[in-house]
XYZ file of C-alpha atoms in Angstrom:
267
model
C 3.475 20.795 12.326
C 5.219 18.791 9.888
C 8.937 18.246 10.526
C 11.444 21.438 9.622
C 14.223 18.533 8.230
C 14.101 18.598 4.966
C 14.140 14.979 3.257
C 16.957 13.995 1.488
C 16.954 14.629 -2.258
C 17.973 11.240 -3.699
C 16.313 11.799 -7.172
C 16.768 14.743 -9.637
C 14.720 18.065 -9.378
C 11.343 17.460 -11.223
C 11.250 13.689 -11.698
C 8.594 11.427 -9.909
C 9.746 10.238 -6.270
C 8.845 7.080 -5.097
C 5.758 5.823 -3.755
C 5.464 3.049 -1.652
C 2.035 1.177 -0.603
C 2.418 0.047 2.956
C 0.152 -3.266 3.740
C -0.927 -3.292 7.688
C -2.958 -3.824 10.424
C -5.435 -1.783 11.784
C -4.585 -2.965 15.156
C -1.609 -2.108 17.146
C -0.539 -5.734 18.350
C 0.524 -6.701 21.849
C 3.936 -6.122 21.163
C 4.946 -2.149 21.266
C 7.886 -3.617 18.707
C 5.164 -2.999 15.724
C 4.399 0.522 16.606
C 7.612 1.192 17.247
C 8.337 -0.356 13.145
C 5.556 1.535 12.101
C 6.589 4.920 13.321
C 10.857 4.186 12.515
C 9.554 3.494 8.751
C 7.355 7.007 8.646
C 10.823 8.433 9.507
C 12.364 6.491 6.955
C 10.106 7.638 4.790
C 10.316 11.302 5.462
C 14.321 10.742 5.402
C 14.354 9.339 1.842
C 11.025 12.168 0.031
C 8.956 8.218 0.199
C 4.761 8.939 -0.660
C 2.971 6.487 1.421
C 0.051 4.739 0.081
C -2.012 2.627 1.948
C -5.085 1.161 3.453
C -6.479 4.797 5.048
C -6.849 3.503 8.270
C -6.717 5.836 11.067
C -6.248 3.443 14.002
C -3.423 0.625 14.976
C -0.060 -0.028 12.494
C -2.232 2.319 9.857
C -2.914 5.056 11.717
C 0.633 5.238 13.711
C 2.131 4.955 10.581
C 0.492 7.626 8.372
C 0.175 10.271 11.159
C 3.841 9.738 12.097
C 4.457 10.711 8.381
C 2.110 13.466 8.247
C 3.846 14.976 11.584
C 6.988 15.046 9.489
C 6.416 15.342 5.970
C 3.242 17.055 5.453
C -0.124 16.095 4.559
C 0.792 15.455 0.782
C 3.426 12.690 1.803
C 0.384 10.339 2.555
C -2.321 9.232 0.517
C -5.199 6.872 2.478
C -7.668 4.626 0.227
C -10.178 2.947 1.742
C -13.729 1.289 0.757
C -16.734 3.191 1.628
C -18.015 0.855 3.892
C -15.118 0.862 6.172
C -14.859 4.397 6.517
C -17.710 4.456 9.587
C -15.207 1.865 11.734
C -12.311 4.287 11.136
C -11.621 6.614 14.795
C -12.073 9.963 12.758
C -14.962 8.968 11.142
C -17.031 6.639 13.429
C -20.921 7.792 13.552
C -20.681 9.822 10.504
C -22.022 8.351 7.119
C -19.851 8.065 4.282
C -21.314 10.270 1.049
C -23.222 8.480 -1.481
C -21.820 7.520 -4.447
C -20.532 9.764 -7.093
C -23.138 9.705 -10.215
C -22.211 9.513 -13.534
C -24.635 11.950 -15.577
C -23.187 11.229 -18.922
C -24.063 7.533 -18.853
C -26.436 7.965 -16.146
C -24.994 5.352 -13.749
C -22.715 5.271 -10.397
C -19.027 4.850 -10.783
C -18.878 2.025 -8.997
C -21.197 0.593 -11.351
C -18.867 1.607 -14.459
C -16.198 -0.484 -12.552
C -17.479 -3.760 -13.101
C -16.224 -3.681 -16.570
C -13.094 -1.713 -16.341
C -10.876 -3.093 -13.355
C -7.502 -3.694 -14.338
C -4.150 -2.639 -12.910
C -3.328 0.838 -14.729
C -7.382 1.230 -16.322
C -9.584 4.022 -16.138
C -11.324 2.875 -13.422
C -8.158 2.681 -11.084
C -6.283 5.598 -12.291
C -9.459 8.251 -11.244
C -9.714 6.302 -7.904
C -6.032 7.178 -7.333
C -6.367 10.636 -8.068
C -10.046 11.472 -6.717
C -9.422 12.886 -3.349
C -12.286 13.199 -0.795
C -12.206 16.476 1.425
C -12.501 16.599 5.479
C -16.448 16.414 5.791
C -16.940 13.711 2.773
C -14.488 11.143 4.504
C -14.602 12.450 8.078
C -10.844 11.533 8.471
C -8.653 14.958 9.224
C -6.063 15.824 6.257
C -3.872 17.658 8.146
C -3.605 14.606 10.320
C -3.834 11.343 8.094
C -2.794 12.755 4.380
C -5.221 12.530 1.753
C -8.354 10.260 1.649
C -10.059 8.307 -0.979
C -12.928 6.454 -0.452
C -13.654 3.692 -2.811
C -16.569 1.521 -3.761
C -14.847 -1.847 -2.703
C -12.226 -3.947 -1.575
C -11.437 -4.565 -5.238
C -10.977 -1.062 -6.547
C -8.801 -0.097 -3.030
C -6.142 -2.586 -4.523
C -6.194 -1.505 -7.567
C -5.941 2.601 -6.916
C -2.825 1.517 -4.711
C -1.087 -0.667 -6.890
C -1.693 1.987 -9.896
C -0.075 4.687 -7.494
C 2.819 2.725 -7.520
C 2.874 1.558 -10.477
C 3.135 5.596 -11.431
C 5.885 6.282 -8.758
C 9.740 6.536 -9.540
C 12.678 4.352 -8.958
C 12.439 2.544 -5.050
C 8.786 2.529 -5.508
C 7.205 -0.816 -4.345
C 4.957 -2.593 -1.763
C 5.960 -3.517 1.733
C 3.908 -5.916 4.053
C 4.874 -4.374 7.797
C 2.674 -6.411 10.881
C -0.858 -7.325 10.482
C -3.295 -9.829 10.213
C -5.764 -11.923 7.239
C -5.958 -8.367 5.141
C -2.470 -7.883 5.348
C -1.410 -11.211 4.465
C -4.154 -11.196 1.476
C -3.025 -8.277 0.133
C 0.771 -8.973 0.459
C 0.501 -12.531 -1.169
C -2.160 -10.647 -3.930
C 0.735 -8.291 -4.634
C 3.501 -11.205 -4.955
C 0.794 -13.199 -6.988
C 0.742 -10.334 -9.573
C 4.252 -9.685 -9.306
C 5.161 -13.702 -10.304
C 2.263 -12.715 -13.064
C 4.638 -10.198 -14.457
C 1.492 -7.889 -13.786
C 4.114 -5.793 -12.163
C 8.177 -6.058 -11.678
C 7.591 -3.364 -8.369
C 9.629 -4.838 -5.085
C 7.753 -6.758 -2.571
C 9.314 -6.327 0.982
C 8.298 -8.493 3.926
C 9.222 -6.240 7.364
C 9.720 -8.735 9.788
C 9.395 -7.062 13.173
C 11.135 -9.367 15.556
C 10.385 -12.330 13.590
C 6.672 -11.757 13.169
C 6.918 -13.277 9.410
C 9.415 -15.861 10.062
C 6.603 -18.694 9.491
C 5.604 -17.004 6.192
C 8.956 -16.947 5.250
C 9.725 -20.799 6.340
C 6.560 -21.211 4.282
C 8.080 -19.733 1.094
C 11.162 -22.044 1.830
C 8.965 -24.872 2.341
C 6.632 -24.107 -0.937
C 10.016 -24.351 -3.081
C 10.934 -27.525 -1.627
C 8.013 -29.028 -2.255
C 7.361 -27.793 -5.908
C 4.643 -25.448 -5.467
C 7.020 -22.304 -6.064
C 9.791 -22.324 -8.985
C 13.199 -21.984 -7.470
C 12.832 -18.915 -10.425
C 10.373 -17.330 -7.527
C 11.605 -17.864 -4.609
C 13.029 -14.273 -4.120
C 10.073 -12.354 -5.126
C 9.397 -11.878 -1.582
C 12.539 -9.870 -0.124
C 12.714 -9.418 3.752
C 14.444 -6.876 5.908
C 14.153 -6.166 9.529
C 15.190 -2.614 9.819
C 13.047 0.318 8.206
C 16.193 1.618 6.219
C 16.581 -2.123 4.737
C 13.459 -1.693 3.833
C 13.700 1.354 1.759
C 16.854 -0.019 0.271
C 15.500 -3.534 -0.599
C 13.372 -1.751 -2.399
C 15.630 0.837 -4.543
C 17.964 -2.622 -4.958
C 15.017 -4.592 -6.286
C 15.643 -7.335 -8.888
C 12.735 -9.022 -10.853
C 12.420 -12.831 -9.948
C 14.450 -14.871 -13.324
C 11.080 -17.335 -13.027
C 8.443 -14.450 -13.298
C 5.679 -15.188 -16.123
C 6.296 -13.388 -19.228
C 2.795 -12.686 -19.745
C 1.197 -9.681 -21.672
C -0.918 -7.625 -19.925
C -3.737 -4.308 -20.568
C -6.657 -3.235 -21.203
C -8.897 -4.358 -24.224
């Protein structure tokens, strides 16, 4: 039963709340310290009305994290995307073949075919991933459990439904990169890439659970130094080491001063 606390109201009746993608593992780690994170930033969440978006796991940092939320908030607080081909490895869903894909009968093709050629951050093809849901028996992960469920054709289109959620969220919206291994780290520094791009201006937190990202923060220090980073973009990568700092890193977010001032869209 979700939680009978109501969240605070920190935005005014009838304007978006914000929506924040979560990057993690889909392990739990040998240190309890991550779960521990995981489930003190679902109450965070809940605390502040935050939408979670992320990877749709149901097992380790990913699962912790979204049922924690679920338990408190409700099934609609937590929206899981995750490609097709993962779905099989994922606890609720193991044994159970994912549904074929979705045809396209006016142009006679799949949709992830019709993604090749319409991709981008905010396009077609990313906005109806983020608001197709899939139900119970589709996805064979539980909504009353893990939130809502897309499943996706790739890796590809995953990153792009979540950043477009985002993207469409209200003030304090953002990305956060909480414990976890190569896919975390791939889609964190993905998300700062595009950030530096001026693809976005969202805020990109690093949780660093008792020093878990210290190296990739040394890193960051050490890229600077040695000219690979502007000075301009050193701070596009903000860490906190508390769930609450997260969630107010994130509502205090400035752009990085050396961010590309590029144009981007569809054409």
């Amino acid at each position: 039963m979700p939680s009978t606390e109501a969240p605070s109201q920190s935005q005014p009746p009838g304007s978006k709340g914000p929506v924040v993608c979560v990057f993690c593992g889909s392990s739990p780690g040998t240190n309890p310290a991550h779960l521990a994170a995981a489930r003190s930033l679902a109450q965070t969440f809940h605390k502040h009305g935050i939408t979670l978006v992320y990877g749709g796991g149901t097992v380790g940092l990913m699962g912790e994290l979204a049922r924690h939320l679920v338990s408190l908030s409700g099934p609609d607080s937590v929206h899981g995307i995750i490609p097709r081909a993962l779905v099989k490895y994922e606890q609720q869903g193991r044994g159970k073949p994912p549904p074929p894909p979705v045809v396209d009968a006016e142009n006679n093709n799949t949709k992830s075919d019709k993604r090749e050629t319409d991709t981008g951050v905010g396009s077609r093809a990313a906005v109806a991933a983020a608001s197709t849901t899939t139900s119970y028996s589709d996805s064979g992960i539980d909504e009353q459990i893990y939130g809502r469920t897309t499943i996706v054709s790739d890796m590809h289109t995953r990153k792009n439904a979540m950043a477009q959620l985002v993207l469409n969220g209200g003030p304090g919206s953002g990305f956060v990169g909480l414990s976890g291994g190569y896919g975390t780290l791939e889609e964190l520094f993905e998300i700062t890439t595009w950030n530096q791009l001026g693809i976005h201006d969202k805020g990109v937190v690093v949780f660093n659970v008792e020093g878990y990202y210290d190296g990739i923060l040394a890193w960051v220090r050490n890229a600077v130094e040695a000219g690979f980073v502007g000075e301009g973009n050193r701070g596009i990568m903000v860490e906190a080491r508390e769930a609450e700092e997260v969630v107010r890193a994130l509502r205090e977010y400035k752009a990085a001063e050396g961010r590309f001032k590029l144009e981007w869209g569809e054409k």
